[in-house]
Coordinates of C-alpha atoms and ligand atoms in Angstrom, one line a residue:
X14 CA -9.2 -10.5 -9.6
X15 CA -12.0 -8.1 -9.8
X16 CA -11.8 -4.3 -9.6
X17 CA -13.4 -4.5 -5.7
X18 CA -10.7 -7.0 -4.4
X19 CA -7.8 -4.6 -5.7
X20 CA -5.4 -2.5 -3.5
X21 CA -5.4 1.3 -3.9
X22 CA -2.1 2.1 -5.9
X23 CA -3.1 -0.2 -8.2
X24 CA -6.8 0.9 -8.9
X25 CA -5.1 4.6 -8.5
X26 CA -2.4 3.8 -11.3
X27 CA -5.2 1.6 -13.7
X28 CA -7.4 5.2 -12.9
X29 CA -4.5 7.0 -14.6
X30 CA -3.6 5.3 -17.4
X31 CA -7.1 5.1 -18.2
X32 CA -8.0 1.5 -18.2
X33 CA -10.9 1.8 -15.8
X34 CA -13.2 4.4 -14.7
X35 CA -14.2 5.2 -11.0
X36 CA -18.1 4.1 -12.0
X37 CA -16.8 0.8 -12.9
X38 CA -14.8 0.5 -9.5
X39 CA -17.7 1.4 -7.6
X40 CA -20.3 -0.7 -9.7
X41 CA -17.7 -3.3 -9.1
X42 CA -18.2 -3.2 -5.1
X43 CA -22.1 -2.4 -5.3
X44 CA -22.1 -5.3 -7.2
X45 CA -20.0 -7.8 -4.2
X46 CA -22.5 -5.8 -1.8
X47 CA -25.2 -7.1 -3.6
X48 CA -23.4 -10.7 -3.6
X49 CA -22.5 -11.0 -0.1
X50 CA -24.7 -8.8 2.1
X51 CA -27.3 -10.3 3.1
X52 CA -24.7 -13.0 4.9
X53 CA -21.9 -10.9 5.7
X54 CA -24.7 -7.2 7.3
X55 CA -21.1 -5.2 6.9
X56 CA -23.4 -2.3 6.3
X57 CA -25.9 -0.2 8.3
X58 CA -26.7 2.3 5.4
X59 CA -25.4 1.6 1.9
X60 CA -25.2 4.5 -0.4
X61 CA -26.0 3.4 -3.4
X62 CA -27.1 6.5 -5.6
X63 CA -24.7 8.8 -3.8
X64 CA -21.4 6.3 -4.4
X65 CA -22.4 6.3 -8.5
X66 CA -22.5 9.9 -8.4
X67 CA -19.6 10.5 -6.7
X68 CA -17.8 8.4 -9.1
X69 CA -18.9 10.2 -12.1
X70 CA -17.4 13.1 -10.0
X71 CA -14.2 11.6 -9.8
X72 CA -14.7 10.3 -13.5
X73 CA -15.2 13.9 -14.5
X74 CA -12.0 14.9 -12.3
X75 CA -10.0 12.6 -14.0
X76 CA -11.3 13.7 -17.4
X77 CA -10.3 17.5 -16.9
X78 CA -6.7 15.8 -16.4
X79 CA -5.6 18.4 -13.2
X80 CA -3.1 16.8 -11.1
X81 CA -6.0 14.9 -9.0
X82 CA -4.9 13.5 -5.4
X83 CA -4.7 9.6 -4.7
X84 CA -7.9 8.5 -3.4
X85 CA -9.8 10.1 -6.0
X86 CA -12.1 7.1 -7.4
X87 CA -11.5 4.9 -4.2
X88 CA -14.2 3.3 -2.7
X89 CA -14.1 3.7 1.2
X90 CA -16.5 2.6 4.1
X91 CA -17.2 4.9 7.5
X92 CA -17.9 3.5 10.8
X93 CA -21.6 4.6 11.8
X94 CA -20.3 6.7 14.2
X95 CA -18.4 9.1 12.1
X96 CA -21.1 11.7 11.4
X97 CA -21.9 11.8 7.7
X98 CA -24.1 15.0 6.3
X99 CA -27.5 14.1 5.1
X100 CA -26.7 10.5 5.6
X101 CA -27.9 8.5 8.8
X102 CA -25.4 8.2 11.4
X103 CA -26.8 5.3 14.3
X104 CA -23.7 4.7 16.1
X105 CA -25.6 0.9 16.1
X106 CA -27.9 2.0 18.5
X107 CA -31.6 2.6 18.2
X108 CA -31.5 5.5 20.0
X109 CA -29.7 6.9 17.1
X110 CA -31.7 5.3 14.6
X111 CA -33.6 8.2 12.7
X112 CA -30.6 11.2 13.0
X113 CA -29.6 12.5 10.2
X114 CA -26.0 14.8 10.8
X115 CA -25.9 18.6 9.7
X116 CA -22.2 18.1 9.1
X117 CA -19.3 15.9 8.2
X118 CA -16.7 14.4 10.4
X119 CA -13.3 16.2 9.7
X120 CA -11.6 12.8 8.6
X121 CA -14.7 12.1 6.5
X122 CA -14.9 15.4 5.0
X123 CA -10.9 15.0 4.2
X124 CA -11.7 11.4 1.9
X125 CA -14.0 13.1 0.4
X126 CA -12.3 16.2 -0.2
X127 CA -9.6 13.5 -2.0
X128 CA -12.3 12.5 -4.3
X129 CA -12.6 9.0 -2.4
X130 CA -16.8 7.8 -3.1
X131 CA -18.4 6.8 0.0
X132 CA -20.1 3.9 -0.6
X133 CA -22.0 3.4 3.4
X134 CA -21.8 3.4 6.9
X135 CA -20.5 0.1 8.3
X136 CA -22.0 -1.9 11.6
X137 CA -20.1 -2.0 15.0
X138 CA -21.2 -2.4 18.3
X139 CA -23.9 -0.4 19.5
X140 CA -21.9 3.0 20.9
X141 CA -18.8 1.2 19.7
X142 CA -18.8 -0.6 23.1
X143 CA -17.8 -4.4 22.4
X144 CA -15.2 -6.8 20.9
X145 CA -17.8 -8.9 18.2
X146 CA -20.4 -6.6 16.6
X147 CA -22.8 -8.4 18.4
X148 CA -24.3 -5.8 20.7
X149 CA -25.2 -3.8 17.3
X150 CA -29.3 -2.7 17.9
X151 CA -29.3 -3.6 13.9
X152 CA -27.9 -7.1 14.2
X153 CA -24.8 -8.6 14.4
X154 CA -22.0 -8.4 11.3
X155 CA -20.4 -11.9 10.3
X156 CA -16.8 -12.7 9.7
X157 CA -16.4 -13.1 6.1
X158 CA -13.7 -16.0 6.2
X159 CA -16.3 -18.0 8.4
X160 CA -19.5 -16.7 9.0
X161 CA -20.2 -19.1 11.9
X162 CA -17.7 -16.6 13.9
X163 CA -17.8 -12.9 14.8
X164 CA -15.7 -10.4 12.6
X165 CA -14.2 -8.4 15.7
X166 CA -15.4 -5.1 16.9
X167 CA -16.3 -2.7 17.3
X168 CA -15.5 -1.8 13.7
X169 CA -16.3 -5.3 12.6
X170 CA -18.5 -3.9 9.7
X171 CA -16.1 -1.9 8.9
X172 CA -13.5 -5.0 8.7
X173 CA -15.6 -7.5 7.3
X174 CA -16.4 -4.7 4.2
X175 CA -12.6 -4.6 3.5
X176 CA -12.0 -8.2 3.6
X177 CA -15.1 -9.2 1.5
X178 CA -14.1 -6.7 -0.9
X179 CA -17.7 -4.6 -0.1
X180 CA -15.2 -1.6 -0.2
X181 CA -11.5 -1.2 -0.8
X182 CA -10.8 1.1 2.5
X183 CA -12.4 1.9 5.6
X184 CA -12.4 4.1 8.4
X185 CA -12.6 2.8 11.9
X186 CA -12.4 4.1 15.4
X187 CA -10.4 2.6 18.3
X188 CA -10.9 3.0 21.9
X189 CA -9.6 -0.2 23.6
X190 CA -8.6 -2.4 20.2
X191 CA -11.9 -1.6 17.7
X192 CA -10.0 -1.3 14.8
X193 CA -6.7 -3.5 15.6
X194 CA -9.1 -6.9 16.6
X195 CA -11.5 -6.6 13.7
X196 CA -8.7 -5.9 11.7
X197 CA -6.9 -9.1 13.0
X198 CA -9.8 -11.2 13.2
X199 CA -10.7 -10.3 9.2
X200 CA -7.2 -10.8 8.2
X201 CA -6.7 -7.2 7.0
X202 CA -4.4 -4.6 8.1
X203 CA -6.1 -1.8 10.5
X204 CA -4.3 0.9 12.4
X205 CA -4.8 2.9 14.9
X206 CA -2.8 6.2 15.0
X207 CA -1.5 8.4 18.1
X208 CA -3.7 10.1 20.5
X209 CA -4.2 13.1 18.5
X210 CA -3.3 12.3 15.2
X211 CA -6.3 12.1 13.6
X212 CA -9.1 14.5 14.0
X213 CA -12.3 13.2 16.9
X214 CA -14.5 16.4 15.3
X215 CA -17.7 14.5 14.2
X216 CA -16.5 11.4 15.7
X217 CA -19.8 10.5 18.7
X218 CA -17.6 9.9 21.9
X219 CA -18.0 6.7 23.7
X220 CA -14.8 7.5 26.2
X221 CA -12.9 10.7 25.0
X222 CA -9.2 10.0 26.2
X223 CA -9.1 7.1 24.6
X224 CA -10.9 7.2 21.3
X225 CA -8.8 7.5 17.8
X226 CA -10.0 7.3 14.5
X227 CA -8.1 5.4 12.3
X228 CA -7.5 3.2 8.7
X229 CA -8.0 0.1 7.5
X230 CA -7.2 -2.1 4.5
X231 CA -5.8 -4.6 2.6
X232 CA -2.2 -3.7 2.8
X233 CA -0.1 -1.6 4.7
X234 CA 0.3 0.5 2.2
X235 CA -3.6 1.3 1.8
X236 CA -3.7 2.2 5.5
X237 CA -0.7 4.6 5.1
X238 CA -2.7 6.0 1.9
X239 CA -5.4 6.3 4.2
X240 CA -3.4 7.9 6.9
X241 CA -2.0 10.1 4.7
X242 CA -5.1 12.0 3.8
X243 CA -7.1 11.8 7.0
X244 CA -4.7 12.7 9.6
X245 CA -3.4 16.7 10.5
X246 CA -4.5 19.2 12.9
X247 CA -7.9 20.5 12.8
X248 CA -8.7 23.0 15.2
X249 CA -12.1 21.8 15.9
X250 CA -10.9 19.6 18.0
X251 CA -8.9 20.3 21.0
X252 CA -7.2 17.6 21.5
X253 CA -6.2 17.4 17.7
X254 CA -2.2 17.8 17.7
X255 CA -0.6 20.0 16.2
X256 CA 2.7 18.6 14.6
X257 CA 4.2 17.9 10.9
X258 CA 2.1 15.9 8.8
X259 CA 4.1 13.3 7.1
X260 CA 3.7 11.5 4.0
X261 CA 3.4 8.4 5.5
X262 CA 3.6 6.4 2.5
X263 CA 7.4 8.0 2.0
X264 CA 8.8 5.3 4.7
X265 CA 7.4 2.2 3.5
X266 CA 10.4 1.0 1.3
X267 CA 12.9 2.2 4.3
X268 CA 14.7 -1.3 5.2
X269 CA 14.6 -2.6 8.8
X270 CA 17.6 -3.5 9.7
X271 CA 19.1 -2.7 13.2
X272 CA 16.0 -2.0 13.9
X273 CA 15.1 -3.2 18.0
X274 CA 12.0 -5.1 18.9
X275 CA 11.0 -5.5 21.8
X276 CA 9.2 -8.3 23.0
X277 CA 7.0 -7.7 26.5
X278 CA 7.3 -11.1 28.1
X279 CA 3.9 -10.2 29.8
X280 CA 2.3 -10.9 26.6
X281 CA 3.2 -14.6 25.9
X282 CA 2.2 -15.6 29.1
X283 CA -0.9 -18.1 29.9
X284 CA -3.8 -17.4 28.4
X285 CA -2.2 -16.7 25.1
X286 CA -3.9 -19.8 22.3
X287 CA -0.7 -21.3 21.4
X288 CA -1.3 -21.3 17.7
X289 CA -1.6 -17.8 17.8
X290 CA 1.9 -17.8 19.8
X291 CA 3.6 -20.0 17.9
X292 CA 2.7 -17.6 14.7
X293 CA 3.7 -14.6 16.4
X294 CA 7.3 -15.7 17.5
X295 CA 7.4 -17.0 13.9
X296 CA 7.0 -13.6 12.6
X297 CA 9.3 -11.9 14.6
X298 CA 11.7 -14.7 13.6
X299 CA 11.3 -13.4 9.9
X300 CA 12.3 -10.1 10.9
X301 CA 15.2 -11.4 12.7
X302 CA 16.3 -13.0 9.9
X303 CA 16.2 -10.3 7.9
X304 CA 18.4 -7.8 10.2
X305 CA 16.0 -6.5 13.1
X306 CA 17.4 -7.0 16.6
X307 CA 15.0 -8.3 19.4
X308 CA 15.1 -7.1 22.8
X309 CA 12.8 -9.0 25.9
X310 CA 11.6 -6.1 27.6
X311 CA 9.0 -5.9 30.6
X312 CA 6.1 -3.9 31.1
X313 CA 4.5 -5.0 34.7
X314 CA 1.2 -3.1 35.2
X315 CA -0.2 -5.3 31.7
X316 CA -2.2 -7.0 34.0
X317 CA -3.8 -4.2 35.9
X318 CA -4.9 -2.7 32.2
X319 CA -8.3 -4.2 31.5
X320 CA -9.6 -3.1 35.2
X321 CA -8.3 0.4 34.8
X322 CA -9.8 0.6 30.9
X323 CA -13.0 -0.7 31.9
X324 CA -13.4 2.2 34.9
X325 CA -12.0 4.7 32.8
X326 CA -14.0 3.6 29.2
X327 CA -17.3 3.5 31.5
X328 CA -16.9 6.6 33.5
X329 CA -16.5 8.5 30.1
X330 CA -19.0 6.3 28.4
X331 CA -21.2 7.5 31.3
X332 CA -21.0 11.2 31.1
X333 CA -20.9 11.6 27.4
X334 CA -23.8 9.3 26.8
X335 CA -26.1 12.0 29.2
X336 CA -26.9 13.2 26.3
X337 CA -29.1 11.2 25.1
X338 CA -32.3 11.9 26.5
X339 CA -34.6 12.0 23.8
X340 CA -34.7 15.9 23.5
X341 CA -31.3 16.9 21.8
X342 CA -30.8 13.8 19.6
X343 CA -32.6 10.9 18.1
X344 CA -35.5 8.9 19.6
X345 CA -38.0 9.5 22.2
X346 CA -40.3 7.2 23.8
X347 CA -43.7 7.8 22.9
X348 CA -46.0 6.5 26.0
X349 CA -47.5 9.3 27.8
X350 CA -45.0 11.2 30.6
X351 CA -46.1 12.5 33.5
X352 CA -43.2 14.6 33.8
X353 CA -39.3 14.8 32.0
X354 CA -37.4 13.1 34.2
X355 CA -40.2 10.0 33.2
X356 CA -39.8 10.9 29.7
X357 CA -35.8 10.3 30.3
X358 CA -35.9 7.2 31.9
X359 CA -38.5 5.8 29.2
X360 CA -36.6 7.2 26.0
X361 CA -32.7 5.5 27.6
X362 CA -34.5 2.7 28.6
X363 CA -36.2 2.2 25.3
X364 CA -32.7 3.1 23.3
X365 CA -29.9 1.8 24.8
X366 CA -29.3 -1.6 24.3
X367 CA -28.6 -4.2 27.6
X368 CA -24.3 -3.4 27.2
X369 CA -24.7 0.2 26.6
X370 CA -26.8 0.6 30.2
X371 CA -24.1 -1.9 31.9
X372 CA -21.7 0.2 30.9
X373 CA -23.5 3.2 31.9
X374 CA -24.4 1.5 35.5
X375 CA -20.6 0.6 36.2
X376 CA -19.3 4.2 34.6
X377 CA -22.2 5.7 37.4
X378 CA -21.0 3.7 39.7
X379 CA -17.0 4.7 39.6
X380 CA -17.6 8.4 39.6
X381 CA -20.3 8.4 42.4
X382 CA -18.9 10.3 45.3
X383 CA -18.2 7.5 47.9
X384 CA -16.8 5.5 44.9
X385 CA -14.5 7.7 42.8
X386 CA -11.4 7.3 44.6
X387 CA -11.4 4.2 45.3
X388 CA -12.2 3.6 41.2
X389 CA -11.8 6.1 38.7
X390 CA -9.1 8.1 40.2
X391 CA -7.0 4.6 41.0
X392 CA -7.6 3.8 37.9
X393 CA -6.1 6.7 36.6
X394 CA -3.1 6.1 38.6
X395 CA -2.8 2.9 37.2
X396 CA -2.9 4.4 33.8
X397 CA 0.0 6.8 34.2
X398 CA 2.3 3.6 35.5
X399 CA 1.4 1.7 32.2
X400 CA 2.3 4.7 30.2
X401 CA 5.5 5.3 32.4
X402 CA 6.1 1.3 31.1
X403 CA 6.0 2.1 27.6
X404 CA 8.3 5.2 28.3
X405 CA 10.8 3.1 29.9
X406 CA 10.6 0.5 27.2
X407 CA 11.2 2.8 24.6
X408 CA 14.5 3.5 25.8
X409 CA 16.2 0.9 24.5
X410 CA 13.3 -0.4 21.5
X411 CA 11.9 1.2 18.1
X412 CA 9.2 -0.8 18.4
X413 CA 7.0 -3.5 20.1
X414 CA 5.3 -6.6 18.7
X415 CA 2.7 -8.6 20.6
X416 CA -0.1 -10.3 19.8
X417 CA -2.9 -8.5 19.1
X418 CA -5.9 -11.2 20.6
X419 CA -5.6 -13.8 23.1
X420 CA -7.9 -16.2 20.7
X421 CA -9.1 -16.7 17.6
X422 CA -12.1 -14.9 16.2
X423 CA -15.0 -16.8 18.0
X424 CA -18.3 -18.3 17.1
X425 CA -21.7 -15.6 17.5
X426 CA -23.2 -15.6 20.3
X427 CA -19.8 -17.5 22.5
X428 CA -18.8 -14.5 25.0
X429 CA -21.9 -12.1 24.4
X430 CA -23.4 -13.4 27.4
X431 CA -20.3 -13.2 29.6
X432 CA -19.4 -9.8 29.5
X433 CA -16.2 -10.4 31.8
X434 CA -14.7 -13.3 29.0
X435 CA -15.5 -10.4 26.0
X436 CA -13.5 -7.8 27.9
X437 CA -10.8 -9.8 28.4
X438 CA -9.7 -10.4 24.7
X439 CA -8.6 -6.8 24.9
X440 CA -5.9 -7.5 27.1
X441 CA -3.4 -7.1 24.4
X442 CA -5.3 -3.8 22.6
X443 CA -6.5 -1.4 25.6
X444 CA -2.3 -0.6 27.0
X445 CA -2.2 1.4 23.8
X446 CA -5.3 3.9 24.1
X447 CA -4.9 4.2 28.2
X448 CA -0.9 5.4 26.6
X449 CA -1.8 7.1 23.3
X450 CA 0.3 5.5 21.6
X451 CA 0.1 3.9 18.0
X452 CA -0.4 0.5 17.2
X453 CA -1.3 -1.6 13.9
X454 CA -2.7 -5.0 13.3
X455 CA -0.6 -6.8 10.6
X456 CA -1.9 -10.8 9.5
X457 CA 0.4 -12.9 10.2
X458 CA -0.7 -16.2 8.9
X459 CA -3.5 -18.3 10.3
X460 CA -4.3 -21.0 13.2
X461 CA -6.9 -23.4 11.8
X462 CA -7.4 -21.8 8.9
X463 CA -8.6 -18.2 11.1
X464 CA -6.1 -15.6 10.6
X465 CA -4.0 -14.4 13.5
X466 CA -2.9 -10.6 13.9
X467 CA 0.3 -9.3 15.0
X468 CA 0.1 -6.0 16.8
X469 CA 3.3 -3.7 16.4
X470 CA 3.5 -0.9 18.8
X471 CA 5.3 2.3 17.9
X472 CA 6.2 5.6 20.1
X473 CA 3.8 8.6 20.0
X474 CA 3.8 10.2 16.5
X475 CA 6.0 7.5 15.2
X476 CA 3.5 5.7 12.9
X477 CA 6.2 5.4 10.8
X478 CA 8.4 2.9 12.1
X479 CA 5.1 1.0 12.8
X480 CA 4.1 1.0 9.1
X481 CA 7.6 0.3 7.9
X482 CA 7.6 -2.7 9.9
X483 CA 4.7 -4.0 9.0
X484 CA 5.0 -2.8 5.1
X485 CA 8.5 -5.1 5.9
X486 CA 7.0 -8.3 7.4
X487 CA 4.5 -8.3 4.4
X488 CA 6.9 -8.0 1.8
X489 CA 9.1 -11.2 3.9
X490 CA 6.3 -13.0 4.9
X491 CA 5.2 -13.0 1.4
X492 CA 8.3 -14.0 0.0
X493 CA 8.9 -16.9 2.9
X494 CA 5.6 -18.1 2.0
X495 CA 4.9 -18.8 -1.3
X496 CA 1.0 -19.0 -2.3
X497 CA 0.0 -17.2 1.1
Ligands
LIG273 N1 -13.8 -3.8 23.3 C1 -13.5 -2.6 23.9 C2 -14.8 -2.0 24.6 O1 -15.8 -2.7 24.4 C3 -13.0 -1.6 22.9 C4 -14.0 -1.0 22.0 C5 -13.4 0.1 21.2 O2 -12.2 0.2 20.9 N2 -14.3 0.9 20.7 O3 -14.7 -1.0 25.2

């Protein structure tokens, strides 16, 4: 196996003992980049120059022998719309294309603070607003176990660079399933935490209540590592929470049983591909068998949740994207204007790409005044009842484990003209942003040879019990399965 397709604690422990240096880590992914790029366009920017200098940092860290923390030496990947100082950050959208942030993102500025080397910004869909990485201005990001088919999105670059082993970890950002889908349809592991676990400060909004940055990886355990150092209150952002910061890592080995899962029976209903049921109920027959108890439990506004997201996402969408106008950020058009409001219309219209402005026309549209109750503020209603669902569920479960896509990762260019069929393969994802709540997308075999995802569900703040289940099924699933 080469140094790029390794998991963290064991590049972290080889780091230790000496037996390889961070330079030949990061050479080792450069060099994969260099291999599978040009099919796979995981990347928007690749830092090349930087990465090798960071390592030699790291190297150097290593060599003055202080107690130096985990990720030191790690290669990791950022979404393009974590804001990365002196480094281009497009958000996959041309009207982003040339800016360049004055500052860090607080969860990127805490990998790097652990020594981990940046090695680029990864593709997604343009304003993280999509399911394939399709709607990317910069072109679309192919799914490395068949790269006839999309990887996921919107942090399908991000995904496909963890899977092709073009880095070891990446960061991600989740509004409605963008790092739980990609994560599924790649066959990693990606999580996203509670509503206010993880620092938004640098983060470019697409819908603010909803958006989470989060980890992904090979393992469970490299998300938790992830977690670990990325997540804690920062009070640049208001929303940030202020609660104990555990070491997330601490709970893998904790067993499961007694442990209650429920099942919502809303989930395995029509729709579902059966291959991807059938692999799901298989899984949660695994953790049966090895002492969890499961529960069928209910949760009857599921089918209400993609209408509310997509009124909520797009009203949001639709305010913070106002910024753009060619003035305070990125491009502007370059014809002659007659007056601003001109200059405005030609700059969006030039930037955004055709799903950013339909998102911007419906999120218009919702909050106009004859409009917003009848949209955005039902929709909000709506929202609270599929929180008070989880709340009520949680009574009598630890945790919940559903599927986390109706189908398997499709071909390019299958659902990007029918907006309506892309939004729907969020049915499973969006419940958990509109509630907060944490979720993580485990593999759980494959259907055709495309892997399948299993989505476990936990309770605010209790990432925990979501990673120990999933750190649990790994270890079983593993063991069941011999070879896989
Ligand atoms: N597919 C969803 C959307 O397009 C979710 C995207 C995301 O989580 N950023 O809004």
């Amino acid at each position: 196996m080469e140094l790029c397709d390794q998991s963290v604690s064991q590049l972290a422990q080889m780091l230790r003992k000496g037996e390889v240096s961070a330079r030949q880590i990061t050479e080792s992914v450069l060099k994969r980049i260099d291999e599978k790029e040009q099919l796979i366009h995981a990347y928007i920017t690749v830092t090349r120059e930087r990465a090798l200098e960071q390592a030699d940092l790291a190297d150097r860290r290593f060599a003055r022998g202080k107690r130096v923390p985990l990720l030191n030496g790690i290669p990791i990947a950022v979404k393009d719309n974590l804001c990365t100082k002196g480094i281009p950050t497009t958000c996959g959208s041309r009207i982003l294309e040339n800016y360049i942030p004055p500052y860090d993102a607080t969860a990127v500025k805490r990998v790097l603070n652990s020594g981990a080397v940046l090695i680029g910004k990864t593709n997604m869909d343009e304003f993280a607003m999509g399911s394939s990485t399709e709607t990317s201005a910069f072109g679309p990001t192919r799914n490395p176990i068949d790269p006839r088919r999309v990887p996921g999105g919107s942090s399908g670059g991000s995904a496909a660079a963890v899977q092709a082993g073009e880095t070891v970890l990446a960061i991600g950002s989740d509004t409605g399933g963008s790092i739980r889908q990609p994560a599924a349809y790649c066959g990693v592991v990606g999580i996203k935490p509670t509503y206010g676990r993880v620092s938004r400060y640098g983060l470019v909004s697409y819908a603010s209540s909803l958006d989470q940055v989060g980890a992904i990886g090979r393992s469970v355990e490299d998300c938790a590592l992830l977690l670990n150092a990325i997540c804690g209150h920062d009070r640049l952002d208001s929303t940030s929470a202020d609660i104990r910061k555990p070491d997330f890592r601490r709970f893998l080995k904790k067993d499961i049983k007694g442990i209650r899962i429920g099942l919502p029976k809303e989930y395995f209903i029509e729709g579902l591909d059966q291959g991807i049921k059938n692999q799901v109920y298989q899984a949660v027959a695994l953790l049966e068998h090895n002492g969890a108890r499961t529960v069928e439990i209910s949760l009857p506004h599921t089918r209400y949740a993609v209408s509310a997201y997509y009124l909520i996402a797009t009203a949001e969408a639709s305010s913070n994207l106002a910024r753009y106008d060619g003035v305070k950020y990125g491009l502007r058009s370059d014809q002659e204007h007659a007056d601003t409001v001109y200059m405005y219309e030609m700059t969006r219209s030039k930037g955004f790409g055709l799903e950013v402005k339909r998102r911007i026309m419906l999120g218009s549209y919702v909050l106009s005044a004859g409009y917003y109750d009848a949209y955005y503020l039902k929709a909000q209603k709506v929202r609270a009842l599929i929180k008070e669902d989880f709340d009520r569920a949680f009574e009598s479960v630890d945790c919940i484990i559903t599927p986390v896509s109706p189908c398997p990762p499709f071909e390019l260019g299958e659902k990007v003209q029918e907006p309506l069929q892309m939004y729907l393969v969020d049915i499973y994802t969006v419940s958990l942003n509109l509630s907060g709540l944490p979720g993580m997308s485990v593999g759980c075999g494959t259907v055709d040879g495309l892997p399948v995802g299993l989505q476990i569900i936990g309770r605010p703040f209790d990432e925990e019990t979501v990673l120990r289940v999933g750190h649990a099924y790994e270890e079983i699933s593993r063991n069941a399965q011999p070879g896989i």
